Structure formats: structure tokens, C-alpha cells
Amino acid sequence: WDGASGRETFTLAFGDAGGVALNRPKLGDMLNALLRGRVGGAAATPSEGPTRNAVLAWLAVIFIASQALLLAGIDQPTKLYFDEVHYIPAARVLLAHQPPINQEHPPLAKQLMATSIAVFGDGPLGWRYASALFGSLSLAGMYLWALALFRDNRPALWATAATFLNQVVYVQSRIAMLD
């Protein structure tokens, strides 16, 4: 740990030939730099990444675009399918303040589904909106993680797009399941 620079230093030793020092900034330092207005540090050089306003704008675009894409047609089918037949009745029971059913599964996702049903009604949108919301938040999180990793907007956006194109993310963001 180098207290002066605030960086951890790792040394990789290769036999008797010595070592190579690799400097890696701490995640907290990167997040503080992001909140100060620059990804990558306090200096304002263009190579250090987008400004805080640009990051917030991209987060808004990612969230709104992914919500539009994930919510398009989310009301089809109009009946429960796959594991929704287990979890939506469990969410309805929570809404009715009755003892929970299928307690072998954690209650948080069922509580989020119940909240969604309370807000949007007991129909396909209400059943599935919580999943779509967290799918969009996952994409926003991927963007922030990739931005902290690469310190550049372009690879962060590519990583976010690749994540959205992953069919598991797409499908799980459009079905009322605990996954």
C-alpha cells in the first residue's frame, strides 16, 4: 500500500529476474473521482473519462432505453407461465397479509412483485414490472462497473450493450421469477 498515492502496489516475481509492479486504484478512489466529476482522478484531462454530467446522462439514456425495450410486449402472454404460477400467488398472499406460502424461497423478490402488483394492478404488467425495473438497473450497474474498469465511455457502452444482448438478461427481465 502506497499511502502517498493512495494506490495498492502488487509485485509479480518472475524467478530471480526481479518483479513487475502493477498499480491498481482502489474502488473507493474511483467512485470518489466519479463523484468529484471525473472518472479516473481529480485532474481534468480528457483522457481520464467522461464528466459526471456525461455519466449521469448516459445512465439516464441506458435506463430509459432499456425500460422501453424491456417493457415492450411485457403484457404477453396474459396468463401466468413457467414459474410465475408459483411466485405470483405467493405475492398475492403477501398483499392480502396472509401467512406466506412456498417459504423455501427468499421473500424479497416476492415482496417486490407484491409491490409492483399493488402499483400496476394484478395483471401482466404488475406481475412483471419489478423484473424489468431490476433488469434496467442491472444494465446501469454494468455501465458504471465497466466505466470504473476501463475509464472510457466507449468500452463501457459496449459492455452494457453486450450485457443487454445476453438473452438470459433479456428473458429474466421480462418474467416474474425470483432469478
PDB file of C-alpha atoms in Angstrom:
ATOM      1  CA  TRP A   1       0.000   0.000   0.000  1.00  0.00           C
ATOM      2  CA  ASP A   2       1.409   3.366  -1.030  1.00  0.00           C
ATOM      3  CA  GLY A   3      -0.147   5.887   1.332  1.00  0.00           C
ATOM      4  CA  ALA A   4       1.125   8.881  -0.626  1.00  0.00           C
ATOM      5  CA  SER A   5      -0.578   7.947  -3.883  1.00  0.00           C
ATOM      6  CA  GLY A   6      -3.493   6.053  -2.366  1.00  0.00           C
ATOM      7  CA  ARG A   7      -2.797   3.039  -4.549  1.00  0.00           C
ATOM      8  CA  GLU A   8      -2.151  -0.585  -3.821  1.00  0.00           C
ATOM      9  CA  THR A   9       1.032  -1.883  -5.410  1.00  0.00           C
ATOM     10  CA  PHE A  10       1.333  -5.519  -6.432  1.00  0.00           C
ATOM     11  CA  THR A  11       4.626  -7.114  -7.349  1.00  0.00           C
ATOM     12  CA  LEU A  12       4.779 -10.140  -9.573  1.00  0.00           C
ATOM     13  CA  ALA A  13       8.063 -12.002  -9.151  1.00  0.00           C
ATOM     14  CA  PHE A  14       9.477 -13.996 -12.071  1.00  0.00           C
ATOM     15  CA  GLY A  15      12.211 -16.213 -10.623  1.00  0.00           C
ATOM     16  CA  ASP A  16      15.470 -14.372  -9.976  1.00  0.00           C
ATOM     17  CA  ALA A  17      14.749 -11.821 -12.692  1.00  0.00           C
ATOM     18  CA  GLY A  18      13.001  -9.462 -10.304  1.00  0.00           C
ATOM     19  CA  GLY A  19       9.436  -8.312 -10.486  1.00  0.00           C
ATOM     20  CA  VAL A  20       6.989  -6.062 -12.199  1.00  0.00           C
ATOM     21  CA  ALA A  21       4.992  -3.552 -10.180  1.00  0.00           C
ATOM     22  CA  LEU A  22       1.358  -3.080 -11.113  1.00  0.00           C
ATOM     23  CA  ASN A  23      -0.564  -0.147  -9.697  1.00  0.00           C
ATOM     24  CA  ARG A  24      -4.304  -0.578  -9.242  1.00  0.00           C
ATOM     25  CA  PRO A  25      -6.503   2.212  -7.877  1.00  0.00           C
ATOM     26  CA  LYS A  26      -8.886   1.340  -5.082  1.00  0.00           C
ATOM     27  CA  LEU A  27     -12.578   1.087  -5.969  1.00  0.00           C
ATOM     28  CA  GLY A  28     -13.400   3.746  -3.373  1.00  0.00           C
ATOM     29  CA  ASP A  29     -10.935   6.140  -5.003  1.00  0.00           C
ATOM     30  CA  MET A  30     -12.543   5.544  -8.410  1.00  0.00           C
ATOM     31  CA  LEU A  31     -16.039   6.161  -7.034  1.00  0.00           C
ATOM     32  CA  ASN A  32     -14.869   9.327  -5.257  1.00  0.00           C
ATOM     33  CA  ALA A  33     -13.305  10.532  -8.504  1.00  0.00           C
ATOM     34  CA  LEU A  34     -16.583   9.807 -10.303  1.00  0.00           C
ATOM     35  CA  LEU A  35     -18.489  11.855  -7.739  1.00  0.00           C
ATOM     36  CA  ARG A  36     -15.943  14.675  -7.981  1.00  0.00           C
ATOM     37  CA  GLY A  37     -16.705  14.951 -11.658  1.00  0.00           C
ATOM     38  CA  ARG A  38     -14.048  12.899 -13.420  1.00  0.00           C
ATOM     39  CA  VAL A  39     -13.632   9.183 -13.835  1.00  0.00           C
ATOM     40  CA  GLY A  40     -10.024   8.285 -13.164  1.00  0.00           C
ATOM     41  CA  GLY A  41      -8.952  11.060 -10.815  1.00  0.00           C
ATOM     42  CA  ALA A  42      -9.211  14.701  -9.869  1.00  0.00           C
ATOM     43  CA  ALA A  43      -7.363  16.054 -12.904  1.00  0.00           C
ATOM     44  CA  ALA A  44      -9.498  17.275 -15.753  1.00  0.00           C
ATOM     45  CA  THR A  45      -7.710  15.796 -18.729  1.00  0.00           C
ATOM     46  CA  PRO A  46      -9.922  14.402 -21.500  1.00  0.00           C
ATOM     47  CA  SER A  47      -8.158  11.018 -21.412  1.00  0.00           C
ATOM     48  CA  GLU A  48      -9.407  10.339 -17.898  1.00  0.00           C
ATOM     49  CA  GLY A  49     -13.000   9.736 -18.821  1.00  0.00           C
ATOM     50  CA  PRO A  50     -16.336  11.461 -19.106  1.00  0.00           C
ATOM     51  CA  THR A  51     -17.571  14.134 -16.740  1.00  0.00           C
ATOM     52  CA  ARG A  52     -20.099  13.377 -14.038  1.00  0.00           C
ATOM     53  CA  ASN A  53     -22.836  15.039 -16.089  1.00  0.00           C
ATOM     54  CA  ALA A  54     -21.993  12.866 -19.083  1.00  0.00           C
ATOM     55  CA  VAL A  55     -22.078   9.751 -16.890  1.00  0.00           C
ATOM     56  CA  LEU A  56     -25.453  10.748 -15.456  1.00  0.00           C
ATOM     57  CA  ALA A  57     -26.778  11.465 -18.955  1.00  0.00           C
ATOM     58  CA  TRP A  58     -25.633   8.044 -20.194  1.00  0.00           C
ATOM     59  CA  LEU A  59     -27.182   6.393 -17.127  1.00  0.00           C
ATOM     60  CA  ALA A  60     -30.496   8.081 -17.923  1.00  0.00           C
ATOM     61  CA  VAL A  61     -30.306   7.029 -21.579  1.00  0.00           C
ATOM     62  CA  ILE A  62     -29.431   3.439 -20.644  1.00  0.00           C
ATOM     63  CA  PHE A  63     -32.214   3.220 -18.079  1.00  0.00           C
ATOM     64  CA  ILE A  64     -34.925   4.794 -20.243  1.00  0.00           C
ATOM     65  CA  ALA A  65     -33.960   2.872 -23.393  1.00  0.00           C
ATOM     66  CA  SER A  66     -33.761  -0.439 -21.552  1.00  0.00           C
ATOM     67  CA  GLN A  67     -37.113   0.192 -19.853  1.00  0.00           C
ATOM     68  CA  ALA A  68     -38.686   0.892 -23.247  1.00  0.00           C
ATOM     69  CA  LEU A  69     -37.211  -2.264 -24.753  1.00  0.00           C
ATOM     70  CA  LEU A  70     -37.945  -4.496 -21.776  1.00  0.00           C
ATOM     71  CA  LEU A  71     -41.498  -3.269 -21.307  1.00  0.00           C
ATOM     72  CA  ALA A  72     -42.480  -3.572 -24.973  1.00  0.00           C
ATOM     73  CA  GLY A  73     -44.873  -6.500 -25.093  1.00  0.00           C
ATOM     74  CA  ILE A  74     -44.338  -7.445 -21.450  1.00  0.00           C
ATOM     75  CA  ASP A  75     -48.096  -7.932 -21.121  1.00  0.00           C
ATOM     76  CA  GLN A  76     -47.910 -11.030 -23.356  1.00  0.00           C
ATOM     77  CA  PRO A  77     -48.804 -13.710 -22.518  1.00  0.00           C
ATOM     78  CA  THR A  78     -51.723 -12.502 -20.459  1.00  0.00           C
ATOM     79  CA  LYS A  79     -51.683 -15.570 -18.226  1.00  0.00           C
ATOM     80  CA  LEU A  80     -49.067 -16.889 -15.848  1.00  0.00           C
ATOM     81  CA  TYR A  81     -46.374 -19.029 -17.404  1.00  0.00           C
ATOM     82  CA  PHE A  82     -43.382 -21.056 -16.287  1.00  0.00           C
ATOM     83  CA  ASP A  83     -42.505 -20.400 -12.613  1.00  0.00           C
ATOM     84  CA  GLU A  84     -44.814 -17.394 -12.414  1.00  0.00           C
ATOM     85  CA  VAL A  85     -47.501 -19.919 -11.448  1.00  0.00           C
ATOM     86  CA  HIS A  86     -45.665 -20.309  -8.109  1.00  0.00           C
ATOM     87  CA  TYR A  87     -44.462 -16.790  -7.374  1.00  0.00           C
ATOM     88  CA  ILE A  88     -47.400 -14.593  -8.332  1.00  0.00           C
ATOM     89  CA  PRO A  89     -49.788 -16.469  -5.987  1.00  0.00           C
ATOM     90  CA  ALA A  90     -47.130 -16.049  -3.266  1.00  0.00           C
ATOM     91  CA  ALA A  91     -47.010 -12.298  -3.969  1.00  0.00           C
ATOM     92  CA  ARG A  92     -50.812 -12.116  -3.844  1.00  0.00           C
ATOM     93  CA  VAL A  93     -50.763 -13.828  -0.432  1.00  0.00           C
ATOM     94  CA  LEU A  94     -48.293 -11.206   0.819  1.00  0.00           C
ATOM     95  CA  LEU A  95     -50.588  -8.444  -0.463  1.00  0.00           C
ATOM     96  CA  ALA A  96     -53.506  -9.993   1.459  1.00  0.00           C
ATOM     97  CA  HIS A  97     -51.390 -10.028   4.658  1.00  0.00           C
ATOM     98  CA  GLN A  98     -51.796 -13.767   4.987  1.00  0.00           C
ATOM     99  CA  PRO A  99     -49.095 -16.215   6.096  1.00  0.00           C
ATOM    100  CA  PRO A 100     -46.533 -16.637   3.291  1.00  0.00           C
ATOM    101  CA  ILE A 101     -46.586 -19.688   1.062  1.00  0.00           C
ATOM    102  CA  ASN A 102     -43.605 -21.506  -0.511  1.00  0.00           C
ATOM    103  CA  GLN A 103     -41.311 -20.381   2.273  1.00  0.00           C
ATOM    104  CA  GLU A 104     -38.450 -22.397   0.816  1.00  0.00           C
ATOM    105  CA  HIS A 105     -37.704 -19.325  -1.321  1.00  0.00           C
ATOM    106  CA  PRO A 106     -36.472 -15.964  -0.013  1.00  0.00           C
ATOM    107  CA  PRO A 107     -39.273 -13.416   0.403  1.00  0.00           C
ATOM    108  CA  LEU A 108     -37.654 -10.237  -1.021  1.00  0.00           C
ATOM    109  CA  ALA A 109     -38.423 -10.883  -4.703  1.00  0.00           C
ATOM    110  CA  LYS A 110     -41.983 -11.908  -3.825  1.00  0.00           C
ATOM    111  CA  GLN A 111     -42.371  -8.701  -1.795  1.00  0.00           C
ATOM    112  CA  LEU A 112     -41.109  -6.660  -4.750  1.00  0.00           C
ATOM    113  CA  MET A 113     -43.606  -8.437  -7.027  1.00  0.00           C
ATOM    114  CA  ALA A 114     -46.365  -7.692  -4.499  1.00  0.00           C
ATOM    115  CA  THR A 115     -45.391  -4.010  -4.500  1.00  0.00           C
ATOM    116  CA  SER A 116     -45.455  -3.984  -8.293  1.00  0.00           C
ATOM    117  CA  ILE A 117     -48.892  -5.607  -8.286  1.00  0.00           C
ATOM    118  CA  ALA A 118     -50.101  -3.014  -5.776  1.00  0.00           C
ATOM    119  CA  VAL A 119     -48.864  -0.180  -8.018  1.00  0.00           C
ATOM    120  CA  PHE A 120     -49.723  -1.502 -11.504  1.00  0.00           C
ATOM    121  CA  GLY A 121     -52.573  -3.888 -10.749  1.00  0.00           C
ATOM    122  CA  ASP A 122     -52.943  -7.636 -10.735  1.00  0.00           C
ATOM    123  CA  GLY A 123     -52.150  -8.213 -14.385  1.00  0.00           C
ATOM    124  CA  PRO A 124     -49.143  -8.958 -16.602  1.00  0.00           C
ATOM    125  CA  LEU A 125     -47.525  -5.523 -16.149  1.00  0.00           C
ATOM    126  CA  GLY A 126     -47.951  -5.652 -12.379  1.00  0.00           C
ATOM    127  CA  TRP A 127     -46.591  -9.186 -12.236  1.00  0.00           C
ATOM    128  CA  ARG A 128     -43.504  -8.479 -14.336  1.00  0.00           C
ATOM    129  CA  TYR A 129     -42.578  -4.827 -13.815  1.00  0.00           C
ATOM    130  CA  ALA A 130     -40.258  -5.457 -10.865  1.00  0.00           C
ATOM    131  CA  SER A 131     -38.173  -7.777 -13.034  1.00  0.00           C
ATOM    132  CA  ALA A 132     -37.994  -5.189 -15.820  1.00  0.00           C
ATOM    133  CA  LEU A 133     -37.003  -2.498 -13.327  1.00  0.00           C
ATOM    134  CA  PHE A 134     -34.145  -4.563 -11.936  1.00  0.00           C
ATOM    135  CA  GLY A 135     -33.086  -5.597 -15.439  1.00  0.00           C
ATOM    136  CA  SER A 136     -32.669  -1.914 -16.307  1.00  0.00           C
ATOM    137  CA  LEU A 137     -30.858  -1.230 -13.043  1.00  0.00           C
ATOM    138  CA  SER A 138     -28.532  -4.149 -13.814  1.00  0.00           C
ATOM    139  CA  LEU A 139     -27.628  -2.555 -17.125  1.00  0.00           C
ATOM    140  CA  ALA A 140     -26.970   0.782 -15.419  1.00  0.00           C
ATOM    141  CA  GLY A 141     -24.789  -1.041 -12.899  1.00  0.00           C
ATOM    142  CA  MET A 142     -22.891  -2.787 -15.689  1.00  0.00           C
ATOM    143  CA  TYR A 143     -22.219   0.591 -17.314  1.00  0.00           C
ATOM    144  CA  LEU A 144     -20.845   2.009 -14.044  1.00  0.00           C
ATOM    145  CA  TRP A 145     -18.732  -1.087 -13.397  1.00  0.00           C
ATOM    146  CA  ALA A 146     -17.292  -1.060 -16.924  1.00  0.00           C
ATOM    147  CA  LEU A 147     -16.664   2.684 -16.685  1.00  0.00           C
ATOM    148  CA  ALA A 148     -14.742   2.184 -13.448  1.00  0.00           C
ATOM    149  CA  LEU A 149     -12.817  -0.671 -15.061  1.00  0.00           C
ATOM    150  CA  PHE A 150     -11.965   0.916 -18.420  1.00  0.00           C
ATOM    151  CA  ARG A 151     -12.140   4.630 -17.545  1.00  0.00           C
ATOM    152  CA  ASP A 152     -13.528   5.220 -21.006  1.00  0.00           C
ATOM    153  CA  ASN A 153     -17.096   5.635 -22.159  1.00  0.00           C
ATOM    154  CA  ARG A 154     -16.845   3.627 -25.377  1.00  0.00           C
ATOM    155  CA  PRO A 155     -15.895   0.244 -23.861  1.00  0.00           C
ATOM    156  CA  ALA A 156     -18.341   0.874 -21.004  1.00  0.00           C
ATOM    157  CA  LEU A 157     -21.168   1.328 -23.502  1.00  0.00           C
ATOM    158  CA  TRP A 158     -20.052  -1.760 -25.445  1.00  0.00           C
ATOM    159  CA  ALA A 159     -20.052  -3.812 -22.239  1.00  0.00           C
ATOM    160  CA  THR A 160     -23.542  -2.540 -21.434  1.00  0.00           C
ATOM    161  CA  ALA A 161     -24.807  -3.372 -24.927  1.00  0.00           C
ATOM    162  CA  ALA A 162     -23.258  -6.841 -24.789  1.00  0.00           C
ATOM    163  CA  THR A 163     -24.929  -7.414 -21.439  1.00  0.00           C
ATOM    164  CA  PHE A 164     -28.305  -6.335 -22.811  1.00  0.00           C
ATOM    165  CA  LEU A 165     -27.914  -8.663 -25.787  1.00  0.00           C
ATOM    166  CA  ASN A 166     -27.365 -11.576 -23.411  1.00  0.00           C
ATOM    167  CA  GLN A 167     -30.628 -13.472 -23.736  1.00  0.00           C
ATOM    168  CA  VAL A 168     -30.601 -14.550 -20.090  1.00  0.00           C
ATOM    169  CA  VAL A 169     -30.692 -10.889 -19.002  1.00  0.00           C
ATOM    170  CA  TYR A 170     -33.466 -10.137 -21.503  1.00  0.00           C
ATOM    171  CA  VAL A 171     -35.631 -13.128 -20.598  1.00  0.00           C
ATOM    172  CA  GLN A 172     -35.167 -12.853 -16.828  1.00  0.00           C
ATOM    173  CA  SER A 173     -36.036  -9.150 -17.012  1.00  0.00           C
ATOM    174  CA  ARG A 174     -39.400  -9.945 -18.575  1.00  0.00           C
ATOM    175  CA  ILE A 175     -40.720 -12.762 -16.379  1.00  0.00           C
ATOM    176  CA  ALA A 176     -41.917 -12.681 -12.773  1.00  0.00           C
ATOM    177  CA  MET A 177     -39.390 -15.016 -11.200  1.00  0.00           C
ATOM    178  CA  LEU A 178     -37.032 -14.896  -8.257  1.00  0.00           C
ATOM    179  CA  ASP A 179     -33.994 -15.117 -10.536  1.00  0.00           C
TER     180      ASP A 179
END
